PDB file of C-alpha atoms in Angstrom:
ATOM      1  CA  MET E   1     116.643 122.632  95.643  1.00  0.00           C
ATOM      2  CA  ARG E   2     120.303 122.022  95.071  1.00  0.00           C
ATOM      3  CA  VAL E   3     121.049 118.442  94.093  1.00  0.00           C
ATOM      4  CA  PRO E   4     124.698 117.654  94.864  1.00  0.00           C
ATOM      5  CA  HIS E   5     126.776 115.782  92.304  1.00  0.00           C
ATOM      6  CA  ASN E   6     126.418 112.024  92.866  1.00  0.00           C
ATOM      7  CA  ALA E   7     123.330 112.528  95.060  1.00  0.00           C
ATOM      8  CA  PHE E   8     120.770 109.759  95.103  1.00  0.00           C
ATOM      9  CA  VAL E   9     117.258 110.823  94.030  1.00  0.00           C
ATOM     10  CA  VAL E  10     114.325 108.485  94.626  1.00  0.00           C
ATOM     11  CA  VAL E  11     111.030 109.188  92.890  1.00  0.00           C
ATOM     12  CA  ALA E  12     108.302 106.883  94.158  1.00  0.00           C
ATOM     13  CA  ASP E  13     104.623 106.328  94.673  1.00  0.00           C
ATOM     14  CA  GLY E  14     102.768 103.290  95.941  1.00  0.00           C
ATOM     15  CA  ARG E  15     103.410 101.318  92.744  1.00  0.00           C
ATOM     16  CA  LYS E  16     106.569 102.606  91.121  1.00  0.00           C
ATOM     17  CA  MET E  17     110.035 103.518  92.304  1.00  0.00           C
ATOM     18  CA  LEU E  18     112.777 105.155  90.284  1.00  0.00           C
ATOM     19  CA  PHE E  19     116.309 105.411  91.667  1.00  0.00           C
ATOM     20  CA  PHE E  20     118.428 108.120  90.025  1.00  0.00           C
ATOM     21  CA  ARG E  21     121.992 109.315  90.472  1.00  0.00           C
ATOM     22  CA  ASN E  22     122.855 112.948  89.734  1.00  0.00           C
ATOM     23  CA  GLU E  23     125.665 112.875  87.186  1.00  0.00           C
ATOM     24  CA  GLY E  24     125.455 116.660  86.835  1.00  0.00           C
ATOM     25  CA  ASP E  25     126.282 119.322  89.362  1.00  0.00           C
ATOM     26  CA  ALA E  26     124.203 121.065  92.012  1.00  0.00           C
ATOM     27  CA  GLU E  27     123.095 123.819  89.624  1.00  0.00           C
ATOM     28  CA  TYR E  28     122.313 121.628  86.613  1.00  0.00           C
ATOM     29  CA  PRO E  29     121.262 118.142  87.650  1.00  0.00           C
ATOM     30  CA  ASN E  30     121.598 115.335  85.143  1.00  0.00           C
ATOM     31  CA  LEU E  31     119.628 112.436  86.568  1.00  0.00           C
ATOM     32  CA  GLN E  32     120.598 109.000  85.329  1.00  0.00           C
ATOM     33  CA  ILE E  33     118.402 106.043  86.199  1.00  0.00           C
ATOM     34  CA  GLU E  34     120.014 103.314  88.286  1.00  0.00           C
ATOM     35  CA  LYS E  35     116.990 101.196  89.110  1.00  0.00           C
ATOM     36  CA  LYS E  36     113.326 101.059  88.192  1.00  0.00           C
ATOM     37  CA  ARG E  37     110.664  98.873  89.717  1.00  0.00           C
ATOM     38  CA  VAL E  38     106.943  98.735  89.045  1.00  0.00           C
ATOM     39  CA  ASP E  39     104.637  96.762  91.306  1.00  0.00           C
ATOM     40  CA  GLN E  40     101.604  95.063  89.801  1.00  0.00           C
ATOM     41  CA  ASN E  41      98.891  96.258  92.155  1.00  0.00           C
ATOM     42  CA  PRO E  42      95.383  95.642  90.788  1.00  0.00           C
ATOM     43  CA  SER E  43      92.537  97.846  91.918  1.00  0.00           C
ATOM     44  CA  HIS E  44      90.903  97.111  95.244  1.00  0.00           C
ATOM     45  CA  SER E  45      87.802  95.619  93.598  1.00  0.00           C
ATOM     46  CA  GLU E  46      89.973  93.119  91.703  1.00  0.00           C
ATOM     47  CA  GLN E  47      91.691  92.071  94.939  1.00  0.00           C
ATOM     48  CA  ALA E  48      88.709  92.013  97.301  1.00  0.00           C
ATOM     49  CA  THR E  49      87.110  88.638  97.812  1.00  0.00           C
ATOM     50  CA  ASP E  50      84.114  89.740  99.848  1.00  0.00           C
ATOM     51  CA  LEU E  51      81.859  92.724 100.306  1.00  0.00           C
ATOM     52  CA  ALA E  52      81.684  94.749 103.498  1.00  0.00           C
ATOM     53  CA  GLY E  53      79.569  92.971 106.065  1.00  0.00           C
ATOM     54  CA  GLY E  54      80.985  89.523 105.347  1.00  0.00           C
ATOM     55  CA  ALA E  55      83.570  87.752 107.416  1.00  0.00           C
ATOM     56  CA  MET E  56      86.473  87.714 104.948  1.00  0.00           C
ATOM     57  CA  GLY E  57      88.230  90.899 103.861  1.00  0.00           C
ATOM     58  CA  THR E  58      86.626  93.011 106.546  1.00  0.00           C
ATOM     59  CA  ARG E  59      87.501  94.438 109.914  1.00  0.00           C
ATOM     60  CA  THR E  60      85.303  95.695 112.680  1.00  0.00           C
ATOM     61  CA  SER E  61      85.492  99.039 114.380  1.00  0.00           C
ATOM     62  CA  GLY E  62      83.915  98.948 117.768  1.00  0.00           C
ATOM     63  CA  GLY E  63      84.189  95.459 119.180  1.00  0.00           C
ATOM     64  CA  ALA E  64      84.650  91.824 118.398  1.00  0.00           C
ATOM     65  CA  TRP E  65      80.983  90.779 118.464  1.00  0.00           C
ATOM     66  CA  GLY E  66      79.039  93.664 117.076  1.00  0.00           C
ATOM     67  CA  GLY E  67      78.393  97.162 118.209  1.00  0.00           C
ATOM     68  CA  GLY E  68      80.596  98.416 115.408  1.00  0.00           C
ATOM     69  CA  ASN E  69      80.487  98.801 111.697  1.00  0.00           C
ATOM     70  CA  MET E  70      82.172  96.420 109.318  1.00  0.00           C
ATOM     71  CA  GLU E  71      84.686  98.166 107.075  1.00  0.00           C
ATOM     72  CA  GLU E  72      86.102  96.644 103.957  1.00  0.00           C
ATOM     73  CA  VAL E  73      89.888  96.352 103.975  1.00  0.00           C
ATOM     74  CA  ASP E  74      91.462  98.331 101.140  1.00  0.00           C
ATOM     75  CA  PHE E  75      93.793  95.722  99.671  1.00  0.00           C
ATOM     76  CA  HIS E  76      95.118  98.163  97.072  1.00  0.00           C
ATOM     77  CA  GLN E  77      96.187 100.608  99.806  1.00  0.00           C
ATOM     78  CA  LEU E  78      97.716  97.806 101.873  1.00  0.00           C
ATOM     79  CA  GLU E  79      99.829  96.828  98.872  1.00  0.00           C
ATOM     80  CA  GLU E  80     100.896 100.444  98.289  1.00  0.00           C
ATOM     81  CA  ASP E  81     101.956 100.700 101.942  1.00  0.00           C
ATOM     82  CA  ARG E  82     103.898  97.437 101.649  1.00  0.00           C
ATOM     83  CA  PHE E  83     105.624  98.713  98.503  1.00  0.00           C
ATOM     84  CA  ALA E  84     106.649 101.928 100.305  1.00  0.00           C
ATOM     85  CA  ALA E  85     108.072  99.861 103.178  1.00  0.00           C
ATOM     86  CA  GLU E  86     110.002  97.773 100.650  1.00  0.00           C
ATOM     87  CA  THR E  87     111.377 100.956  99.056  1.00  0.00           C
ATOM     88  CA  ALA E  88     112.535 102.144 102.496  1.00  0.00           C
ATOM     89  CA  GLU E  89     114.222  98.761 103.038  1.00  0.00           C
ATOM     90  CA  LEU E  90     116.121  99.097  99.746  1.00  0.00           C
ATOM     91  CA  LEU E  91     117.257 102.570 100.804  1.00  0.00           C
ATOM     92  CA  LYS E  92     118.458 101.162 104.120  1.00  0.00           C
ATOM     93  CA  GLU E  93     120.473  98.435 102.393  1.00  0.00           C
ATOM     94  CA  ARG E  94     122.104 100.965 100.079  1.00  0.00           C
ATOM     95  CA  ALA E  95     122.800 103.415 102.913  1.00  0.00           C
ATOM     96  CA  LEU E  96     124.450 100.673 104.966  1.00  0.00           C
ATOM     97  CA  ARG E  97     126.657  99.885 101.943  1.00  0.00           C
ATOM     98  CA  ASN E  98     127.490 103.611 101.669  1.00  0.00           C
ATOM     99  CA  ASP E  99     126.113 103.752  98.114  1.00  0.00           C
ATOM    100  CA  PHE E 100     125.124 107.387  98.647  1.00  0.00           C
ATOM    101  CA  GLU E 101     125.868 110.296 100.948  1.00  0.00           C
ATOM    102  CA  SER E 102     123.032 112.599  99.963  1.00  0.00           C
ATOM    103  CA  LEU E 103     119.427 111.546  99.329  1.00  0.00           C
ATOM    104  CA  ILE E 104     116.428 113.392  97.944  1.00  0.00           C
ATOM    105  CA  ILE E 105     112.982 111.775  98.065  1.00  0.00           C
ATOM    106  CA  VAL E 106     110.128 112.766  95.735  1.00  0.00           C
ATOM    107  CA  ALA E 107     106.783 111.134  96.518  1.00  0.00           C
ATOM    108  CA  PRO E 108     103.107 112.013  96.950  1.00  0.00           C
ATOM    109  CA  PRO E 109     102.192 112.978 100.534  1.00  0.00           C
ATOM    110  CA  LYS E 110     100.626 109.625 101.474  1.00  0.00           C
ATOM    111  CA  THR E 111     103.599 107.622 100.158  1.00  0.00           C
ATOM    112  CA  LEU E 112     106.062 110.041 101.738  1.00  0.00           C
ATOM    113  CA  GLY E 113     104.352 109.538 105.091  1.00  0.00           C
ATOM    114  CA  GLU E 114     104.541 105.761 104.735  1.00  0.00           C
ATOM    115  CA  LEU E 115     108.210 105.913 103.720  1.00  0.00           C
ATOM    116  CA  ARG E 116     109.019 108.030 106.789  1.00  0.00           C
ATOM    117  CA  LYS E 117     107.564 105.351 109.076  1.00  0.00           C
ATOM    118  CA  HIS E 118     110.193 102.926 107.804  1.00  0.00           C
ATOM    119  CA  TYR E 119     113.328 105.059 107.425  1.00  0.00           C
ATOM    120  CA  HIS E 120     116.394 103.589 109.084  1.00  0.00           C
ATOM    121  CA  LYS E 121     118.607 106.095 110.924  1.00  0.00           C
ATOM    122  CA  GLU E 122     121.288 105.748 108.229  1.00  0.00           C
ATOM    123  CA  VAL E 123     118.700 106.807 105.630  1.00  0.00           C
ATOM    124  CA  SER E 124     117.267 109.665 107.717  1.00  0.00           C
ATOM    125  CA  ASP E 125     120.750 111.054 108.343  1.00  0.00           C
ATOM    126  CA  ARG E 126     121.402 111.294 104.591  1.00  0.00           C
ATOM    127  CA  ILE E 127     118.170 112.988 103.509  1.00  0.00           C
ATOM    128  CA  ALA E 128     119.000 116.347 101.966  1.00  0.00           C
ATOM    129  CA  GLY E 129     115.421 117.088 100.935  1.00  0.00           C
ATOM    130  CA  GLU E 130     111.921 115.828 100.271  1.00  0.00           C
ATOM    131  CA  ILE E 131     109.327 116.933  97.743  1.00  0.00           C
ATOM    132  CA  ASP E 132     105.711 115.897  98.270  1.00  0.00           C
ATOM    133  CA  LYS E 133     104.643 115.449  94.634  1.00  0.00           C
ATOM    134  CA  ASP E 134     103.812 112.495  92.422  1.00  0.00           C
ATOM    135  CA  LEU E 135     106.317 112.656  89.571  1.00  0.00           C
ATOM    136  CA  THR E 136     106.614 108.953  88.739  1.00  0.00           C
ATOM    137  CA  LYS E 137     104.834 109.379  85.406  1.00  0.00           C
ATOM    138  CA  HIS E 138     106.824 112.465  84.369  1.00  0.00           C
ATOM    139  CA  PRO E 139     109.851 112.534  82.078  1.00  0.00           C
ATOM    140  CA  VAL E 140     113.279 112.987  83.674  1.00  0.00           C
ATOM    141  CA  SER E 141     113.521 116.577  82.399  1.00  0.00           C
ATOM    142  CA  GLU E 142     110.374 117.498  84.359  1.00  0.00           C
ATOM    143  CA  ILE E 143     111.722 115.785  87.497  1.00  0.00           C
ATOM    144  CA  GLU E 144     114.949 117.793  87.162  1.00  0.00           C
ATOM    145  CA  ALA E 145     112.915 120.990  86.697  1.00  0.00           C
ATOM    146  CA  ALA E 146     110.778 120.207  89.772  1.00  0.00           C
ATOM    147  CA  LEU E 147     113.940 119.688  91.844  1.00  0.00           C
ATOM    148  CA  ALA E 148     115.385 123.013  90.669  1.00  0.00           C
ATOM    149  CA  LYS E 149     112.105 124.808  91.334  1.00  0.00           C
ATOM    150  CA  ALA E 150     111.805 123.361  94.858  1.00  0.00           C
ATOM    151  CA  GLY E 151     114.906 125.342  95.837  1.00  0.00           C
TER     152      GLY E 151
END
């Protein structure tokens, strides 16, 4: 994938977001970090206050007064979804300020799907590419290589 000079590259998952700017050219990207944010999202078991079948932390599937199973709410996943929505909001703010013209998103499939739900039109119009991989724990050189390989 060609990454235009000055393009904005966001590498995210449900807990971490990295905002890069390409200081290189389209052939040889040189990603420089602009912003990094890590969300403290404990495991579901650390966040859950009740077991399935209780009244708190559960939801029913099949009716208000029985007839359905009680499912435990996955608080960890809810927090990851909220974090993705927050990332999309930051992208919207930056797009509305014209901080970038070209945007590339790198995120695992589930996070990418959640981000897409929240894209503002100004963000969607600037997306030059998406890669459905989790690269948040990889060094910048591997992110650059993954971008080049996605071409």
